[in-house]
XYZ file of C-alpha atoms in Angstrom:
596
model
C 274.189 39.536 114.582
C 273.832 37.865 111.128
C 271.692 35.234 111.109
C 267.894 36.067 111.168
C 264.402 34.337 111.177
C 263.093 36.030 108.158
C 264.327 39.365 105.709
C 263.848 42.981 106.917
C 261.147 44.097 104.400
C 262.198 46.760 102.312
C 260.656 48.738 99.521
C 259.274 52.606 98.756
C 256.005 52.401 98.061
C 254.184 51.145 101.202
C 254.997 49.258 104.253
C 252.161 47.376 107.186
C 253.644 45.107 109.917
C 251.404 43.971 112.466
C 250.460 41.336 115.187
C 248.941 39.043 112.573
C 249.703 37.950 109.134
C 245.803 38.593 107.694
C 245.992 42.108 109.426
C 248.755 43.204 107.895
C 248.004 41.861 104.374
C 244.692 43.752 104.331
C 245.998 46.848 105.285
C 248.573 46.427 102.540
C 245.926 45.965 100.312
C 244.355 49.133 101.182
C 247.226 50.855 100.169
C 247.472 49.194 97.016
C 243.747 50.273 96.476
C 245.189 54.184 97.245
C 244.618 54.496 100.652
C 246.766 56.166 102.458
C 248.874 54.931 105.725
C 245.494 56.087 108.006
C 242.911 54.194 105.650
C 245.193 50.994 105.997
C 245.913 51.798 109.868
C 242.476 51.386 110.627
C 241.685 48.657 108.530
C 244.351 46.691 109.979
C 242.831 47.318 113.585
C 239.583 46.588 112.576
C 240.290 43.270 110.978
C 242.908 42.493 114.012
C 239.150 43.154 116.063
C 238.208 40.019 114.323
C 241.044 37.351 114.180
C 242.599 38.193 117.923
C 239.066 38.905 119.801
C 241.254 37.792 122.649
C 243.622 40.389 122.667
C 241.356 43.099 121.558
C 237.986 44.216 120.210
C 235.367 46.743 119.495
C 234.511 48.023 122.610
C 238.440 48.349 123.903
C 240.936 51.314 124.110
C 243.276 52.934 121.567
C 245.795 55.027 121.634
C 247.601 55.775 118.341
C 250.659 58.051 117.230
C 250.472 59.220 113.563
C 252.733 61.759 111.356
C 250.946 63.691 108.894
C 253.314 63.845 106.242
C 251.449 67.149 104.485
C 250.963 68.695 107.385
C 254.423 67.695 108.897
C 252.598 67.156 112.139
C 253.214 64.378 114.951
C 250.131 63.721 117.471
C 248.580 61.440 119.659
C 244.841 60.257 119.186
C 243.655 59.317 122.625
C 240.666 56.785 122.587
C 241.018 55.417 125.811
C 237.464 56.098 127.065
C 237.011 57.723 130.850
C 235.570 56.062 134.002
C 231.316 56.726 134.097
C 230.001 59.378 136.183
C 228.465 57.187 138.495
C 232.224 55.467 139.286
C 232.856 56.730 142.886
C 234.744 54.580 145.415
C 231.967 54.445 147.640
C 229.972 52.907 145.462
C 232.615 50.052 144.365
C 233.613 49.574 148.201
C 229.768 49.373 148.794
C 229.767 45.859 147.066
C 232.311 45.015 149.323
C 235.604 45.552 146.957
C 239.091 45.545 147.705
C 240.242 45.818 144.339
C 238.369 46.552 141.155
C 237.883 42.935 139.793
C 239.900 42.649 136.269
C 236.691 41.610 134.527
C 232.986 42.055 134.919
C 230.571 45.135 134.238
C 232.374 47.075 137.368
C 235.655 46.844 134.873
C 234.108 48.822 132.264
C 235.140 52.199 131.156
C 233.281 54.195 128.401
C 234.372 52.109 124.899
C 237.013 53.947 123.295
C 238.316 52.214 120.220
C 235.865 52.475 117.620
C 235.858 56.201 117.444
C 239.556 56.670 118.167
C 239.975 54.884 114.495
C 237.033 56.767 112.866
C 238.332 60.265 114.756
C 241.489 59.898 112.663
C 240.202 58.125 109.269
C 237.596 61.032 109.362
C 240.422 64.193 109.551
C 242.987 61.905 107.639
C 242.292 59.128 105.398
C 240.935 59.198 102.091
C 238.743 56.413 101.483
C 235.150 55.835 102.114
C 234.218 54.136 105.618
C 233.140 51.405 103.840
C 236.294 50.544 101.777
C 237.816 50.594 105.336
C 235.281 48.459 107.341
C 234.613 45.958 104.524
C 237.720 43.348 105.393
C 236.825 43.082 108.757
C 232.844 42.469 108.178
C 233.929 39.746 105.464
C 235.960 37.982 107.936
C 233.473 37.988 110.691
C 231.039 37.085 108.357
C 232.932 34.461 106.138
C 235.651 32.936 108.912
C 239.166 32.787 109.300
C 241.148 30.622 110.871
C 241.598 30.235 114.334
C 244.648 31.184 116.271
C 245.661 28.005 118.631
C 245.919 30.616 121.258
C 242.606 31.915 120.769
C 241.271 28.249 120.733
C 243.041 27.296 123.869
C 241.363 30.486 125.439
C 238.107 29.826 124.687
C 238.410 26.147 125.531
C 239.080 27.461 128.858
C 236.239 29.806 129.441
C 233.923 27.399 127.736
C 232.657 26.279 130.814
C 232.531 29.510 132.469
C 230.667 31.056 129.309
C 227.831 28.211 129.223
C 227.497 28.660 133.135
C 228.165 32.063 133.589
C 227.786 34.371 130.425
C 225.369 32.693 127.601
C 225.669 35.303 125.594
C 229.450 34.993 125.393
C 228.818 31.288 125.164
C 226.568 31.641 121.646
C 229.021 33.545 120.274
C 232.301 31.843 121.143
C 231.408 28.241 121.732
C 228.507 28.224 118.464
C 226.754 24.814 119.050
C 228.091 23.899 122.577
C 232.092 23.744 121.096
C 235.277 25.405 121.429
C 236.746 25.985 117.764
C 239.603 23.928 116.956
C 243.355 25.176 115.817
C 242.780 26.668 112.572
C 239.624 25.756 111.928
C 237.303 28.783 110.261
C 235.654 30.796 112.678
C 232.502 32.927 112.434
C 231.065 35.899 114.149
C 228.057 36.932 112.371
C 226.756 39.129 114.840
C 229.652 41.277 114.902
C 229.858 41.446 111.061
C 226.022 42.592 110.757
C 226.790 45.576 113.568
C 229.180 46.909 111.547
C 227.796 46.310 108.258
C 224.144 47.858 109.335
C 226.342 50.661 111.116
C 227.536 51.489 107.656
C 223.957 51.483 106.187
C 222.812 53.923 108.602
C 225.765 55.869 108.123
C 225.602 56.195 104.329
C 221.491 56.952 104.519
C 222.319 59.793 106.436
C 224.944 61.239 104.549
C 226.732 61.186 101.428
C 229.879 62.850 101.840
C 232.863 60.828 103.473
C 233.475 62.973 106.505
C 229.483 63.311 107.114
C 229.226 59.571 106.966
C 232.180 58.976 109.212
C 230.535 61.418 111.919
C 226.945 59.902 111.403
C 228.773 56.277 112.374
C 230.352 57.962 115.287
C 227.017 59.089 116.410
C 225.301 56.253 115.657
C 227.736 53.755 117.796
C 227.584 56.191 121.197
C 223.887 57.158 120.483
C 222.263 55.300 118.314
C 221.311 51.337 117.695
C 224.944 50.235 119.197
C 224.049 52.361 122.012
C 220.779 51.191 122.399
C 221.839 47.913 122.803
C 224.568 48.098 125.426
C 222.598 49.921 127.722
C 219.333 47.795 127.375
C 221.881 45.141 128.407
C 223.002 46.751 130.943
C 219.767 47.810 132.750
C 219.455 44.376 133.939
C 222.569 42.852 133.563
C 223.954 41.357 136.768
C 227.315 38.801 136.157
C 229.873 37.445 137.779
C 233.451 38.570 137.275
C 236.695 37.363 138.698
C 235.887 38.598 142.234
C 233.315 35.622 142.583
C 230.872 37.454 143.110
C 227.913 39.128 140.612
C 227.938 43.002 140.052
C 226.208 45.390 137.778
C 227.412 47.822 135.648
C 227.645 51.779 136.683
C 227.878 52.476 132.570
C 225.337 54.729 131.190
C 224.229 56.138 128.137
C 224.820 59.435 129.219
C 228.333 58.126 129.407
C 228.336 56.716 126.017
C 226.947 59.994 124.226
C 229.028 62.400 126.163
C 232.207 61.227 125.330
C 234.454 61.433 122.161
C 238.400 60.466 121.239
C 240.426 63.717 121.020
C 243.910 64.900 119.420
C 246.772 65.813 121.864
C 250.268 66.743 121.583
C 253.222 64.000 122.328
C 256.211 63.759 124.990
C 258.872 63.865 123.871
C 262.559 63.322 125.005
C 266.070 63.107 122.955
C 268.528 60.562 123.229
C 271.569 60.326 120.979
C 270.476 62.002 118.175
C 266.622 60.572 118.309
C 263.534 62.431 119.402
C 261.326 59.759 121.012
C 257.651 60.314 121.131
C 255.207 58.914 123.423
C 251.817 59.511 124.558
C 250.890 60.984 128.002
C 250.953 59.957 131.391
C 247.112 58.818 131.017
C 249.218 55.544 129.648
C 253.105 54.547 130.665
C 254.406 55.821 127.397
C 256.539 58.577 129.964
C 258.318 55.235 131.609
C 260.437 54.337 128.292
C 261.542 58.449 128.613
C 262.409 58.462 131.745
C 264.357 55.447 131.282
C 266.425 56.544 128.680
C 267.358 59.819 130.491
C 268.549 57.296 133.705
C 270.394 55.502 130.918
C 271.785 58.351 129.369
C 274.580 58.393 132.389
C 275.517 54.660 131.014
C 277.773 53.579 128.429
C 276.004 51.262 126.673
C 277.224 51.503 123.302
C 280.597 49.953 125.241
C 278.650 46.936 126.648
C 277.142 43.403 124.871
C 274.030 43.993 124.007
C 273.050 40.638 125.062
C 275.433 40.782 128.000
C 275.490 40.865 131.617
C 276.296 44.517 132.453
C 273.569 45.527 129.562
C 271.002 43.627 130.965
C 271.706 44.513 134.703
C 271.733 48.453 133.707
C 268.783 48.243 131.718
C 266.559 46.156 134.590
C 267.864 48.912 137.402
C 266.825 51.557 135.254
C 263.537 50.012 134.104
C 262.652 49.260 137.787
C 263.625 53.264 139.038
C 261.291 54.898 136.241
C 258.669 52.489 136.769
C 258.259 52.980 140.459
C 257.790 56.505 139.348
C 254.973 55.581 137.317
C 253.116 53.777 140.649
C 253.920 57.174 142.286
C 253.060 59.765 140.147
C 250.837 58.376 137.142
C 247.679 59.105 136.219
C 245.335 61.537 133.852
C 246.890 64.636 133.498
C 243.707 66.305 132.624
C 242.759 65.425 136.643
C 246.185 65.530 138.627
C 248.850 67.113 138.401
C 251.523 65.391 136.996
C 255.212 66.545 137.746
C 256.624 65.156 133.926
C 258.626 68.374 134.041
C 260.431 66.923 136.789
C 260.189 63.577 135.968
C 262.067 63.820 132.602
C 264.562 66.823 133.622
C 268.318 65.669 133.507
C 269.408 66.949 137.191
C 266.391 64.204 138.806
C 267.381 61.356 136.040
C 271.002 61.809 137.051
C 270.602 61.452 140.821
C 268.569 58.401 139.888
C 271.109 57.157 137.802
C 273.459 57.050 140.419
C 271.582 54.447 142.473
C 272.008 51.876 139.764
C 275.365 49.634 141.277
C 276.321 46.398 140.741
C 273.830 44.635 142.683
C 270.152 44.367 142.013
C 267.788 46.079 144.623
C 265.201 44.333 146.208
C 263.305 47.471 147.258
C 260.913 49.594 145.446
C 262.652 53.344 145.250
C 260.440 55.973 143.363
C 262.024 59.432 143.373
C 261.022 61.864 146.208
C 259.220 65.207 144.165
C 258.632 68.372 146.449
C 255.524 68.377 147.512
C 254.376 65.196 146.372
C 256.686 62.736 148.496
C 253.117 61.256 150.236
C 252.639 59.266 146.747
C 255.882 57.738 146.673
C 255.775 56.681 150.296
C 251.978 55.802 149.603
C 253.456 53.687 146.567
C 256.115 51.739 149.048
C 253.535 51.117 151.373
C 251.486 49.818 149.065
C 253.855 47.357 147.531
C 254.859 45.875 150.632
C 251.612 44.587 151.087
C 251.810 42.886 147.702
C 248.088 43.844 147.563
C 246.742 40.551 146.581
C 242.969 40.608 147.360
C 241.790 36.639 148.025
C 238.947 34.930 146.078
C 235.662 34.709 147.641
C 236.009 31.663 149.956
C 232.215 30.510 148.540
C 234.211 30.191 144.850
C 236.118 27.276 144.427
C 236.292 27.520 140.373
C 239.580 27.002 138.678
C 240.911 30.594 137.981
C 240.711 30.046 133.979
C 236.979 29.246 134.624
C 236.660 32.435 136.888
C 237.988 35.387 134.056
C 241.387 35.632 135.688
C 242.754 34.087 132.080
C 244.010 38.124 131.526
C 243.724 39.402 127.656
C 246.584 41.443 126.050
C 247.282 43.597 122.943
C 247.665 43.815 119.641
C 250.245 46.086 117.626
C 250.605 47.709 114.230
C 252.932 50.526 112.684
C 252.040 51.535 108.937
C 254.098 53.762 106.577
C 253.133 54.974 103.165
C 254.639 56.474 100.315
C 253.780 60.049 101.217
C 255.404 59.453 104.273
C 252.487 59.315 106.199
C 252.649 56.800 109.758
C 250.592 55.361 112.094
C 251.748 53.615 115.521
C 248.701 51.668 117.203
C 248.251 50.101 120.258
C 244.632 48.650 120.775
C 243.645 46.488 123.413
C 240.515 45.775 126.038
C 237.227 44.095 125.016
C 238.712 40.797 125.068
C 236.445 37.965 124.973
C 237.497 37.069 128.845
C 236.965 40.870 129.555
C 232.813 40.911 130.128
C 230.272 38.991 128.622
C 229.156 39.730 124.403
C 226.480 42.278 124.308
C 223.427 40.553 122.752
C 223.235 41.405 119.158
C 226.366 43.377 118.690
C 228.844 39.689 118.857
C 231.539 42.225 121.359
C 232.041 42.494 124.881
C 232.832 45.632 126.731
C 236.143 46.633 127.986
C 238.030 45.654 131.526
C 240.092 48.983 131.717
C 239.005 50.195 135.274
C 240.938 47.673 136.630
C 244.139 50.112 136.498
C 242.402 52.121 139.304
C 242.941 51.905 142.609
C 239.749 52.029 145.203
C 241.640 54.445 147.587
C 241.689 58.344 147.462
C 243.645 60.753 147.005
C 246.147 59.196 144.137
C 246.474 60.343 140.450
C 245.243 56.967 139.548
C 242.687 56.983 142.414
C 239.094 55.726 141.002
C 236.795 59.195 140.519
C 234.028 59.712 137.177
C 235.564 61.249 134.073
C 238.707 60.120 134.385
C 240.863 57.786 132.057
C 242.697 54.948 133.352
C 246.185 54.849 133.183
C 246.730 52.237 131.181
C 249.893 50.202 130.153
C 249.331 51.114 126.044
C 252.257 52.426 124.674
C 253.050 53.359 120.922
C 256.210 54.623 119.348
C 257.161 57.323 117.198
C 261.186 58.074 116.734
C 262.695 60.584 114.302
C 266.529 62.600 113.938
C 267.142 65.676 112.279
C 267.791 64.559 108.764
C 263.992 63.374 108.362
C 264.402 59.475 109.429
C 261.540 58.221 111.673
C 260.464 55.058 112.850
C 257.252 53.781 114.455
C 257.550 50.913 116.515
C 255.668 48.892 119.366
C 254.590 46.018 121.145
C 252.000 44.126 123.022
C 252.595 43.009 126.442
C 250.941 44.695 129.484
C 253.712 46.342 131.669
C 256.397 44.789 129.118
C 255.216 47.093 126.996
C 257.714 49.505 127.229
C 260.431 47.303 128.638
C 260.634 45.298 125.249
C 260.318 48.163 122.927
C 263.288 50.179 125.002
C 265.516 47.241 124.707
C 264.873 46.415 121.205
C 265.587 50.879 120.706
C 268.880 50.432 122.532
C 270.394 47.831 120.450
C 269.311 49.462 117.491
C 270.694 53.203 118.522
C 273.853 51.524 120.483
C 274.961 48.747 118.384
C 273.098 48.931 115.190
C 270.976 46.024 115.189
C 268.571 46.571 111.870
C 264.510 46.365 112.695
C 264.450 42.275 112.434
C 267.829 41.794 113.934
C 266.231 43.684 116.765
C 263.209 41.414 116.529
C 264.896 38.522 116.806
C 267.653 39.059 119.496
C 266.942 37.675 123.099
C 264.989 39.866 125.128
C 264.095 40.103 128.575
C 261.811 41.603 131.394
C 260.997 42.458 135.019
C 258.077 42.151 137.237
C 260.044 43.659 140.159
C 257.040 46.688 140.537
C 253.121 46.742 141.002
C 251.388 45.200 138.090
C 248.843 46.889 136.632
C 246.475 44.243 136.199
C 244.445 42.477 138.840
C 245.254 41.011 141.346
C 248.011 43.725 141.198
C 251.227 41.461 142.653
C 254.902 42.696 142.789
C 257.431 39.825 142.425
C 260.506 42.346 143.956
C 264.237 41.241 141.843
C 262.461 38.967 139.582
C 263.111 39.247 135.933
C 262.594 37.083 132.738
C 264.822 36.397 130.260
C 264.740 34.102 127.057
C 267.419 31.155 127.247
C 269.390 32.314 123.962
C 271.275 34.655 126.073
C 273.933 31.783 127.542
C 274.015 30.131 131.038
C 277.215 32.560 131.817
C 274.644 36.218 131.293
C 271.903 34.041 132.973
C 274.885 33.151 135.893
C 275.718 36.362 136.184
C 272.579 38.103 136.690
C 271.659 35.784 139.841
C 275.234 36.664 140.942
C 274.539 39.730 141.152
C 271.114 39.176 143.280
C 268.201 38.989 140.455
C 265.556 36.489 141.052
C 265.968 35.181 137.537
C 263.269 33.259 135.266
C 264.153 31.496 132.339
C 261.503 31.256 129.413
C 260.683 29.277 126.848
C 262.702 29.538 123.664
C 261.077 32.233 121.538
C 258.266 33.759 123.662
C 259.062 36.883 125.038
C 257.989 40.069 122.555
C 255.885 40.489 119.948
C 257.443 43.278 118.673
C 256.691 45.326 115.320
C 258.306 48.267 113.546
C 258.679 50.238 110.374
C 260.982 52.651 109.486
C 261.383 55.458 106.204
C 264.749 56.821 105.457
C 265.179 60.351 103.987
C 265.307 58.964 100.514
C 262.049 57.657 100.577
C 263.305 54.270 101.465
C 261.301 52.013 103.214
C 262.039 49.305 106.021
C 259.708 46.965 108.418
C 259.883 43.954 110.555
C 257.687 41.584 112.836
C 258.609 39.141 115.177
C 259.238 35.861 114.721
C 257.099 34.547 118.442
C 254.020 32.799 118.328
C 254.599 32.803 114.377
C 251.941 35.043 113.742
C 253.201 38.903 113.393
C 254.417 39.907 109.525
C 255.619 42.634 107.776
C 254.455 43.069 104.064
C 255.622 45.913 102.052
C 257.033 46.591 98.297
């Protein structure tokens, strides 16, 4: 390629690229002040709390991959927050539950975000907690303006929110109407959580760290706490099931949980060592792909071609039936990854890639655990699409099915530090706003399933196993890139593709961005009402009617999209001289990468 939408940023002294342009320019501006890349990480996520409540907030999950430069460390932060204890089956079949609805107080796991990013500013950033938080409480408290698709999504849900969820309605609709496109929006109540957060925080301590803990402690037991559960005590809504539940969320649950450090997974593919986060999440699927892939040549093939886009899909559809097979926490089943990665079982699965696409869903058999892939099969046949309550006859916007999605930012600084992030969950649509706080609670239970005996069966302490997915890439002379994407189950389907071009054929970061990229749907979504479309893939029309020909040819169920809106892909990279790169997608002309 040689044309592109905008330059690859390059520079040495700092590089942010996220999901939105005010995101990324704060954290940049952190830097500038002499944070380093975690200071700027989390005040990107904060702030993206703010301007996309749609796609992520407060209350949501977050799971982050960072490199300690001094150190010369590479971990995960997990804060995706576990199922309460009082999340049993029985109980959720007791209301008369197929599925776990994908919003509503049944939908929430323990809130995980919040101290995921104050776990790692705490151990290693260097600014204050307020220097951090400050962005995001000015634009809560002072406006920004309004994404069209965050206006179109409350415009939606405006009638839902009056009807259904007035507190949501006070907060997103202030005065009775939807904001407009662009015009500046408020949340006041969020802003003066955070900001009387930090005055607790900083009256009970005055060292950095101290502060940062007494803030942890004060949102899972103290006034953010407080006003959750008094919510919840009598809280009874209704959620896309049509029907009105209560939460099982305690404060027990709140004050016994915390984010934790773990260790990546890791796999190496031509000359890269890929790191992704456990199989609590579906980081393992872009592994597992490449080691199918790894029996392909695709450095010979177009990487907007035909045979490259048939390989991919076939591979993308064998390790992803895996993942409905054998996912789940790994700190509650076990998980055969061993196996899972290991070149003898990636090269028998290679070999039932041909030239046709399959129609069927064909996780690998594992000794001893072949019960979960013919449980998966089973399962997908039914296309396990629980019906609406016949007494609801509401428009599915107007009933919480309107699904949220992600946000995305990778941060590099000039100590080499970097930060991949992934937050999601506590969209607006997710739950109703907690009165006072101006946030909802999360949606994330949804990824469980309400029958026993599965990794990702429904049980109390257990984390979902969710679709968020960042990237951290290195080779043995010191390069590394961190890279993601939002996206739900694309995910890991658009980051892989946009990897392979670059390792393969050399696409830089924003030629990667901007190439035509594609998807399938063939396996069991993870998000309510949990439908498999078998064959079917997307693919943006910039590819050429002869690729899109040939795919159907060869038996995909193809979709063509609209120009420009598949990906929202963001990535930095730092070469061994210090050099450093980043790019954002072009789609939904939002995303940007600032650096110097």
């Amino acid at each position: 390629m040689s044309f592109t939408t905008r330059p690859e940023i390059r520079g040495s002294f700092g590089v942010v690229t996220s999901t939105h342009w005010i995101a990324s320019t704060v954290g940049f501006g952190i830097l500038e002040k002499g944070g380093n890349a975690f200071d700027a990480a989390a005040a990107t996520g904060f702030v993206l709390q703010v301007v996309e409540p749609h796609l992520n907030g407060p209350a949501g999950d977050l799971p982050i991959i960072l490199h300690d430069a001094k150190a010369d460390e590479i971990k995960v932060v997990c804060g995706q927050g576990v199922t309460p204890a009082a999340a049993t089956i029985a109980h959720y079949q007791a209301q008369g539950l197929r599925l776990i609805p994908g919003s509503g107080l049944l939908s929430t796991v323990v809130p995980g975000a919040f101290d995921g990013w104050l776990l790692m500013l705490r151990d290693h950033g260097n600014l204050p907690l307020r220097a951090v938080l400050q962005p995001a409480i000015d634009y809560a408290r002072d406006g920004h303006p309004v994404l069209p698709r965050l206006s179109n999504t409350i415009k939606d849900l405006a009638g839902y929110f009056a009807e259904e969820w007035p507190t949501s309605a006070a907060v997103w609709t202030p005065g009775g109407k939807a904001p407009e496109p662009h015009e500046n929006f408020k949340n006041p109540d969020l802003a003066e959580t955070y900001d009387r957060l930090l005055r607790e925080a900083e009256a009970a301590a005055t060292d950095r760290r101290a502060q940062i803990d007494a803030a942890r402690k004060i949102w899972s037991e103290g006034f953010v706490a407080d006003a959750i559960c008094d919510y919840l005590k009598d809280a009874c809504v209704q959620d896309v099931s049509g029907q009105k539940n209560s939460a099982v969320l305690s404060r027990e649950d709140l004050a016994c949980w915390s984010a934790t450090y773990e260790e990546t997974l890791s796999y190496s593919y031509h000359g890269w060592t890929v790191h992704k986060t456990r199989a609590w999440s579906q980081g393992p699927v872009f592994l597992q792909t490449l080691a199918i892939l790894k029996h392909f040549d695709l450095g010979a093939m177009d990487p907007m071609g035909e045979a490259f886009t048939h390989t991919v899909v076939e591979a993308m559809k064998l390790a992803f039936a895996d993942r409905e097979a054998y996912y789940g926490d790994p700190d509650h089943s076990a998980i055969p990854m061993e196996i899972l990665l290991s070149d003898a079982y990636n090269a028998e699965r290679a070999k039932l890639i041909t030239a046709r696409a399959s129609l069927d869903q064909r996780p690998g058999m594992v000794a001893g655990l072949e019960h979960l892939a013919e449980h998966y099969v089973t399962r997908a046949a039914r296309g396990f699409s629980a019906p609406p309550a016949q007494s609801d006859t509401r428009p599915l916007a107007q009933r919480t099915e309107k699904r949220g999605d992600t946000v995305h930012l990778d941060v590099i600084d000039r100590w080499g530090n970097m930060v991949s992030a992934t937050p999601s969950g506590g969209w607006l649509q997710s739950n109703p706003v907690v009165p006072g706080l101006g946030f909802p609670l999360n949606s994330r239970a949804q990824m469980f399933w309400l029958e026993p005996g599965l990794p990702t069966s429904l049980a109390p302490g257990r984390r979902p196993r969710t679709t968020l997915t960042p990237s951290l890439a290195e080779k043995p002379d010191g390069t590394r890139l961190v890279f993601g994407t939002p996206g739900g189950d694309q995910q890991d389907q658009w980051q892989l593709i946009w990897f392979l071009r670059l390792v393969h054929h050399g696409l830089d970061l924003q030629e990667g961005m901007d190439a035509p990229l594609f998807h399938t749907m063939h396996f069991q979504s993870s998000f309510f009402p949990r439908r498999t479309q078998p064959g079917e893939i997307t693919i943006e029309p910039n590819v050429g009617t002869a690729v899109i020909d040939g795919l159907r040819a060869r038996g995909h169920v193809v979709t063509v999209a609209e120009p420009w809106s598949v990906g929202r892909l963001t990535a930095a990279m730092r070469t061994p001289d210090g050099g450093l790169r980043a790019a954002a997608t072009p789609r939904l002309m939002q995303a940007y990468a600032v650096g110097r």
